[in-house]
Amino acid sequence: MGNINQVLEQIPIRHDFVSYFISLGIFIGLLVSFVLLLRTSNKNNAFRIYGWSLLIQSIIATDVFLCYTGLIKYIPHFNDSTEPLVLLLAPSIYLFVYTLLTRKSITLKKHWIHLVPSVLYFLSQIQYYLQPISIKVNAYLGAYYDDIEKVIIPKDTDYSYLWIKDEFRWLILASFVFYIILSMRLILINRTKKKILSAENTRINKFDFSKNTSLGLLAFFLLIFIVYINFEDDGGDHFIFIFNTIIVGITCVILLSESRFFENSWIADKYETSKFKSQEISINDIKQFVEKNNFYLLSSASLKSLAEELNSSSNYISQVINTYTDLNFNDFINQYRIEASKSRLIDSEYSHLTIEAIGNSVGFKSKSAFYNAFKKHVAISPKAFVTLQKTD
């Protein structure tokens, strides 16, 4: 056995297509995760969770990149430091799917149980984290360069932490299996709600995105299983994160394809020649007024009356709504009315009202107007919606 410096000098630095590809995945993953975490509204709990999941993946991928290239020899005390985060991968994907499909927020108070395996594993490995660098260098050599001479270690070294570390791979596989089952079960339950969850103006709806995300999780599991069967240590981890780069790249393409950046209205508004820029009323001002004053509940609500309330012109208010929502005034107001009607249709306080009466209560002047707007925005009739909610 040699001293640490002599052994570390023998570790080669490896740069090839694999290392470049993984580093590309790290860069894209960090970029997309930061965009999601910094730009996503607090109300959009699902994609904030997805942002955290991508960040976790990127951190783990960085660890794999350092080990694969040999650069870990410059910071050997970080070897295996991201293992607890691996146990957060499957739960984070499941919680994303759960939030996206159920529209329920994730809170630490209610969902702390999903963090328990990761926290417990971290606590079990504190002894390893406190070990001298020689132990961590030998652990790395054992996984990647078993032919290189090991480092001299203290004679009284305690390896009791290995009882769980040696089974870490099976913990990962068990975690993936458990959360794949939960995700698939959730998708099957929400399969009948696909039309309800589909956004009117998106190319990829929530149900399909959730389904594809869960299938990606399944593919991850199968790849991990194959790698674990063929490699005794961490030497095959780079194959997993080649696949991770592909998944992150696809995610980036999907998010970009849904971005307003590629819409014609972003490049050149159809109202460019008007006095649009000289006005001071924003879409947020309009939304705030409509929501705060329950303007949409008025059957007399019109573009003209809204413009008068905001002391502006009908043409200008129409421009703002159309430019920032891609909706005309009627669809813009009806969105609020439909959301209110969905709540009232399943609220016991309104059970004494007929479906037509509930439509009238949220501003629709006739039964046909209510039914047509409801089917346009929800994709099913009010009666079918009530039946579906009761069966759930």
Coordinates of C-alpha atoms in Angstrom, one line a residue:
M1 CA 0.0 0.0 0.0
G2 CA 1.2 3.5 -0.7
N3 CA 0.6 7.0 0.7
I4 CA -2.3 9.1 -0.5
N5 CA -0.5 11.4 -2.8
Q6 CA 1.3 8.6 -4.6
V7 CA -1.9 6.7 -5.2
L8 CA -3.9 9.7 -6.3
E9 CA -1.2 10.5 -8.9
Q10 CA -1.9 7.1 -10.5
I11 CA -5.6 7.9 -11.1
P12 CA -5.9 8.9 -14.8
I13 CA -8.0 11.9 -15.9
R14 CA -10.4 10.6 -18.5
H15 CA -12.2 12.9 -21.0
D16 CA -14.2 11.4 -23.8
F17 CA -17.6 11.5 -25.5
V18 CA -19.2 10.0 -22.4
S19 CA -17.8 12.6 -20.0
Y20 CA -18.8 15.4 -22.4
F21 CA -22.3 14.0 -22.8
I22 CA -22.8 13.7 -19.1
S23 CA -21.5 17.2 -18.5
L24 CA -24.0 18.5 -21.1
G25 CA -26.8 16.8 -19.1
I26 CA -25.6 18.4 -15.9
F27 CA -25.5 21.9 -17.6
I28 CA -29.0 21.5 -19.1
G29 CA -30.4 20.0 -15.8
L30 CA -29.1 22.8 -13.7
L31 CA -30.3 25.4 -16.2
V32 CA -33.8 24.0 -16.4
S33 CA -34.0 23.4 -12.6
F34 CA -33.0 27.0 -11.8
V35 CA -35.5 28.3 -14.4
L36 CA -38.3 26.2 -12.8
L37 CA -37.4 27.1 -9.3
L38 CA -36.9 30.8 -9.9
R39 CA -39.6 31.5 -12.4
T40 CA -42.4 29.1 -11.5
S41 CA -45.2 30.6 -9.4
N42 CA -45.5 29.4 -5.8
K43 CA -49.0 28.2 -6.7
N44 CA -47.6 25.9 -9.4
N45 CA -46.4 23.3 -6.8
A46 CA -46.0 20.5 -9.3
F47 CA -43.2 22.1 -11.4
R48 CA -41.4 23.5 -8.4
I49 CA -41.1 19.9 -7.3
Y50 CA -40.0 18.9 -10.8
G51 CA -37.4 21.7 -10.5
W52 CA -36.1 20.2 -7.3
S53 CA -36.0 16.7 -8.8
L54 CA -33.9 18.0 -11.8
L55 CA -31.6 19.7 -9.4
I56 CA -31.1 16.5 -7.4
Q57 CA -30.4 14.6 -10.6
S58 CA -27.9 17.2 -11.7
I59 CA -26.0 17.0 -8.4
I60 CA -25.9 13.2 -8.5
A61 CA -24.8 13.4 -12.1
T62 CA -22.0 15.7 -11.1
D63 CA -20.7 13.1 -8.6
V64 CA -20.8 10.5 -11.3
F65 CA -19.0 12.8 -13.7
L66 CA -16.2 13.5 -11.2
C67 CA -15.8 9.8 -10.5
Y68 CA -15.9 8.7 -14.2
T69 CA -13.3 11.3 -15.3
G70 CA -11.1 10.8 -12.3
L71 CA -11.4 14.4 -11.2
I72 CA -12.7 13.2 -7.9
K73 CA -9.1 12.6 -6.9
Y74 CA -8.8 16.4 -6.3
I75 CA -11.7 16.3 -3.9
P76 CA -11.8 12.7 -2.6
H77 CA -13.6 13.6 0.6
F78 CA -16.8 14.1 -1.6
N79 CA -16.8 10.5 -2.8
D80 CA -20.2 8.8 -2.3
S81 CA -21.5 12.0 -0.7
T82 CA -24.6 12.2 -2.9
E83 CA -25.9 8.7 -2.0
P84 CA -28.7 9.9 0.2
L85 CA -30.0 12.1 -2.6
V86 CA -30.4 9.0 -4.9
L87 CA -33.1 7.9 -2.5
L88 CA -35.0 11.1 -3.3
L89 CA -35.1 10.6 -7.1
A90 CA -38.1 8.2 -7.2
P91 CA -40.1 10.0 -4.5
S92 CA -39.6 13.4 -6.2
I93 CA -40.9 12.1 -9.5
Y94 CA -43.9 10.5 -7.8
L95 CA -44.7 13.7 -5.9
F96 CA -44.5 15.6 -9.1
V97 CA -47.0 13.3 -10.8
Y98 CA -49.2 13.3 -7.7
T99 CA -49.4 17.1 -7.6
L100 CA -49.8 17.5 -11.4
L101 CA -52.8 15.0 -11.5
T102 CA -54.5 15.7 -8.2
R103 CA -53.8 19.5 -8.1
K104 CA -53.0 19.1 -4.4
S105 CA -50.1 20.9 -2.8
I106 CA -47.1 19.1 -1.3
T107 CA -46.1 20.2 2.1
L108 CA -43.4 18.9 4.5
K109 CA -46.0 18.5 7.2
K110 CA -48.1 16.1 5.2
H111 CA -45.6 14.3 3.0
W112 CA -42.5 14.1 5.3
I113 CA -42.7 10.3 5.1
H114 CA -41.2 10.3 1.6
L115 CA -38.0 11.9 3.0
V116 CA -37.5 9.2 5.7
P117 CA -35.4 6.6 3.7
S118 CA -33.0 9.3 2.5
V119 CA -32.6 10.8 6.0
L120 CA -32.2 7.5 7.7
Y121 CA -29.6 6.4 5.2
F122 CA -27.7 9.7 5.7
L123 CA -27.7 9.1 9.4
S124 CA -26.4 5.6 9.0
Q125 CA -23.5 6.9 6.9
I126 CA -22.3 9.7 9.2
Q127 CA -19.6 7.4 10.4
Y128 CA -18.4 7.1 6.7
Y129 CA -18.5 10.8 6.1
L130 CA -16.3 11.3 9.2
Q131 CA -13.7 8.7 8.1
P132 CA -10.2 9.9 6.9
I133 CA -9.7 10.5 3.2
S134 CA -7.7 7.3 2.9
I135 CA -10.9 5.3 3.4
K136 CA -12.8 7.3 0.7
V137 CA -9.9 7.0 -1.7
N138 CA -9.9 3.2 -1.3
A139 CA -13.6 3.1 -1.8
Y140 CA -13.3 5.0 -5.1
L141 CA -10.4 2.8 -6.3
G142 CA -12.4 -0.3 -5.4
A143 CA -15.2 0.8 -7.7
Y144 CA -13.2 2.2 -10.6
Y145 CA -9.6 1.2 -10.5
D146 CA -9.2 -2.0 -8.6
D147 CA -5.8 -2.6 -10.1
I148 CA -4.3 0.5 -8.5
E149 CA -2.5 0.1 -5.2
K150 CA -4.6 1.0 -2.2
V151 CA -3.9 3.7 0.4
I152 CA -2.6 2.8 3.8
I153 CA -5.5 3.1 6.3
P154 CA -5.5 3.2 10.1
K155 CA -5.6 -0.2 11.8
D156 CA -8.4 0.5 14.1
T157 CA -10.8 1.6 11.3
D158 CA -14.5 0.8 12.1
Y159 CA -16.4 -0.5 9.1
S160 CA -19.7 -1.0 10.8
Y161 CA -21.4 1.5 8.4
L162 CA -20.9 -1.0 5.6
W163 CA -23.8 -3.2 6.8
I164 CA -26.3 -0.8 5.0
K165 CA -23.9 0.6 2.4
D166 CA -23.4 -2.8 0.9
E167 CA -27.1 -3.1 0.4
F168 CA -27.5 0.4 -1.0
R169 CA -28.2 -0.8 -4.6
W170 CA -31.1 -2.9 -3.5
L171 CA -32.5 0.1 -1.5
I172 CA -32.5 2.1 -4.7
L173 CA -34.2 -0.6 -6.7
A174 CA -36.8 -1.1 -4.0
S175 CA -37.4 2.7 -3.9
F176 CA -37.9 2.8 -7.7
V177 CA -40.3 -0.2 -7.7
F178 CA -42.4 1.2 -4.9
Y179 CA -42.8 4.6 -6.4
I180 CA -43.3 3.3 -10.0
I181 CA -46.2 1.3 -8.6
L182 CA -47.6 4.3 -6.8
S183 CA -47.2 6.5 -10.0
M184 CA -48.8 4.0 -12.3
R185 CA -51.7 3.5 -9.9
L186 CA -52.2 7.2 -9.8
I187 CA -52.2 7.4 -13.6
L188 CA -54.8 4.6 -13.9
I189 CA -57.0 6.3 -11.4
N190 CA -56.9 9.5 -13.3
R191 CA -57.1 8.0 -16.7
T192 CA -60.8 8.7 -16.9
K193 CA -60.1 12.4 -16.1
K194 CA -57.8 12.8 -19.0
K195 CA -60.1 15.1 -20.9
I196 CA -60.6 17.3 -17.8
L197 CA -57.0 17.7 -17.1
S198 CA -56.1 18.5 -20.7
A199 CA -55.3 22.2 -21.1
E200 CA -57.2 23.9 -23.9
N201 CA -54.1 25.6 -25.4
T202 CA -51.3 23.2 -24.8
R203 CA -49.7 20.7 -27.1
I204 CA -48.9 18.3 -24.3
N205 CA -51.5 17.8 -21.6
K206 CA -50.9 17.0 -18.0
F207 CA -52.0 13.4 -18.2
D208 CA -49.7 12.5 -21.0
F209 CA -46.8 14.4 -19.4
S210 CA -47.4 12.5 -16.2
K211 CA -47.7 9.2 -18.0
N212 CA -44.5 9.8 -19.9
T213 CA -42.7 10.9 -16.8
S214 CA -43.7 7.7 -15.0
L215 CA -42.6 5.6 -18.0
G216 CA -39.3 7.4 -17.9
L217 CA -39.0 6.4 -14.2
L218 CA -39.7 2.8 -15.2
A219 CA -37.0 3.0 -17.9
F220 CA -34.6 4.4 -15.3
F221 CA -35.3 1.4 -13.1
L222 CA -34.7 -1.1 -15.9
L223 CA -31.5 0.5 -16.9
I224 CA -30.3 0.7 -13.2
F225 CA -31.2 -3.0 -12.8
I226 CA -29.2 -4.0 -15.9
V227 CA -26.2 -1.9 -14.8
Y228 CA -26.3 -3.4 -11.3
I229 CA -26.4 -6.9 -12.7
N230 CA -23.4 -6.3 -15.0
F231 CA -21.2 -4.1 -12.7
E232 CA -20.4 -5.0 -9.1
D233 CA -19.5 -1.5 -8.1
D234 CA -20.1 2.0 -9.4
G235 CA -18.2 1.5 -12.6
G236 CA -21.4 1.4 -14.7
D237 CA -23.1 4.5 -13.3
H238 CA -22.1 6.5 -16.3
F239 CA -24.5 4.5 -18.5
I240 CA -27.3 5.5 -16.2
F241 CA -26.4 9.2 -16.6
I242 CA -26.0 9.0 -20.3
F243 CA -29.7 8.1 -20.3
N244 CA -30.3 10.9 -17.7
T245 CA -28.9 13.4 -20.2
I246 CA -31.3 12.1 -22.9
I247 CA -34.3 12.5 -20.5
V248 CA -33.2 16.0 -19.4
G249 CA -32.7 17.0 -23.0
I250 CA -36.2 15.8 -23.9
T251 CA -37.7 17.6 -20.9
C252 CA -36.0 20.8 -22.1
V253 CA -37.4 20.4 -25.6
I254 CA -40.9 19.9 -24.2
L255 CA -40.7 22.9 -22.0
L256 CA -39.4 25.1 -24.8
S257 CA -42.1 23.8 -27.1
E258 CA -44.7 25.0 -24.6
S259 CA -43.1 28.4 -24.2
R260 CA -44.6 31.6 -25.5
F261 CA -41.2 32.4 -27.0
F262 CA -42.1 30.6 -30.2
E263 CA -45.6 32.1 -30.6
N264 CA -46.0 34.8 -33.3
S265 CA -47.6 37.1 -30.8
W266 CA -44.3 37.1 -28.8
I267 CA -42.4 38.3 -31.8
A268 CA -44.9 40.6 -33.3
D269 CA -48.1 41.5 -31.6
K270 CA -51.1 41.9 -33.9
Y271 CA -51.8 45.2 -32.3
E272 CA -48.3 46.7 -32.8
T273 CA -49.7 49.7 -34.7
S274 CA -52.0 50.7 -31.9
K275 CA -51.3 52.8 -28.8
F276 CA -50.9 49.6 -26.8
K277 CA -47.6 50.5 -25.2
S278 CA -48.8 53.9 -24.1
Q279 CA -51.5 52.4 -21.8
E280 CA -50.8 51.6 -18.2
I281 CA -53.3 48.8 -17.4
S282 CA -51.7 45.3 -17.4
I283 CA -53.2 41.9 -17.6
N284 CA -52.5 41.5 -13.8
D285 CA -54.6 44.6 -13.2
I286 CA -57.4 43.2 -15.2
K287 CA -57.3 39.8 -13.5
Q288 CA -57.1 41.4 -10.1
F289 CA -60.2 43.5 -10.7
V290 CA -62.1 40.6 -12.2
E291 CA -61.2 38.3 -9.3
K292 CA -61.5 40.7 -6.4
N293 CA -64.8 42.1 -7.5
N294 CA -66.3 38.8 -8.7
F295 CA -66.9 40.6 -12.0
Y296 CA -67.3 37.4 -13.9
L297 CA -70.3 36.4 -11.8
L298 CA -72.3 39.3 -13.2
S299 CA -74.6 38.2 -16.1
S300 CA -74.3 41.7 -17.4
A301 CA -70.4 41.5 -17.6
S302 CA -69.2 42.7 -21.0
L303 CA -66.1 44.0 -22.5
K304 CA -67.6 47.5 -22.5
S305 CA -68.5 47.4 -18.9
L306 CA -65.1 46.1 -17.9
A307 CA -63.4 48.9 -19.9
E308 CA -65.6 51.4 -18.1
E309 CA -64.8 50.0 -14.7
L310 CA -61.1 50.3 -15.5
N311 CA -61.5 53.7 -17.1
S312 CA -60.0 52.5 -20.4
S313 CA -61.2 51.7 -23.9
S314 CA -62.8 48.4 -25.0
N315 CA -60.3 48.0 -27.8
Y316 CA -57.3 48.4 -25.4
I317 CA -58.7 45.9 -22.8
S318 CA -59.4 43.4 -25.6
Q319 CA -55.8 43.8 -26.9
V320 CA -54.3 43.1 -23.4
I321 CA -56.4 40.1 -22.8
N322 CA -55.8 38.6 -26.3
T323 CA -52.1 39.3 -26.3
Y324 CA -51.3 37.8 -22.8
T325 CA -53.8 35.0 -22.7
D326 CA -54.5 34.1 -26.4
L327 CA -58.2 34.3 -25.4
N328 CA -61.0 36.6 -26.5
F329 CA -63.0 38.4 -23.8
N330 CA -65.8 35.9 -23.6
D331 CA -63.5 32.9 -23.2
F332 CA -61.4 34.9 -20.7
I333 CA -64.5 35.5 -18.5
N334 CA -66.0 32.1 -19.0
Q335 CA -62.8 30.5 -17.7
Y336 CA -63.5 32.1 -14.3
R337 CA -67.2 31.2 -14.5
I338 CA -66.5 27.5 -15.3
E339 CA -64.0 27.2 -12.4
A340 CA -66.6 28.7 -10.1
S341 CA -69.3 26.4 -11.5
K342 CA -67.1 23.3 -11.0
S343 CA -66.7 24.1 -7.3
R344 CA -70.5 24.8 -6.9
L345 CA -71.5 21.6 -8.7
I346 CA -69.9 19.5 -6.1
D347 CA -70.4 21.8 -3.1
S348 CA -73.2 20.6 -0.7
E349 CA -74.2 24.2 -0.1
Y350 CA -75.5 24.4 -3.7
S351 CA -77.0 20.9 -3.8
H352 CA -80.5 22.4 -3.8
L353 CA -79.9 24.1 -7.1
T354 CA -80.2 22.5 -10.5
I355 CA -77.3 22.5 -12.9
E356 CA -79.0 25.2 -14.9
A357 CA -79.4 27.3 -11.8
I358 CA -75.8 26.9 -10.9
G359 CA -74.9 28.1 -14.4
N360 CA -77.1 31.2 -13.9
S361 CA -75.4 31.8 -10.5
V362 CA -72.0 32.1 -12.1
G363 CA -73.2 34.6 -14.8
F364 CA -74.5 32.5 -17.7
K365 CA -77.7 33.8 -19.1
S366 CA -79.0 30.5 -20.5
K367 CA -78.6 26.7 -20.1
S368 CA -77.2 26.3 -23.6
A369 CA -74.6 29.0 -23.1
F370 CA -73.5 27.3 -19.8
Y371 CA -73.3 23.8 -21.4
N372 CA -71.5 25.0 -24.4
A373 CA -68.9 26.9 -22.4
F374 CA -68.5 24.0 -19.9
K375 CA -67.9 21.5 -22.7
K376 CA -65.4 23.8 -24.4
H377 CA -63.3 24.4 -21.3
V378 CA -63.7 21.0 -19.5
A379 CA -64.4 18.7 -22.5
I380 CA -67.4 17.1 -20.9
S381 CA -70.9 18.2 -19.9
P382 CA -71.7 19.6 -16.4
K383 CA -73.8 16.5 -15.7
A384 CA -71.0 14.1 -16.7
F385 CA -68.6 16.2 -14.5
V386 CA -70.8 15.7 -11.5
T387 CA -71.2 12.0 -12.1
L388 CA -67.4 11.6 -12.4
Q389 CA -66.8 13.5 -9.2
K390 CA -69.3 11.3 -7.4
T391 CA -67.6 8.1 -8.6
D392 CA -64.3 9.3 -7.4

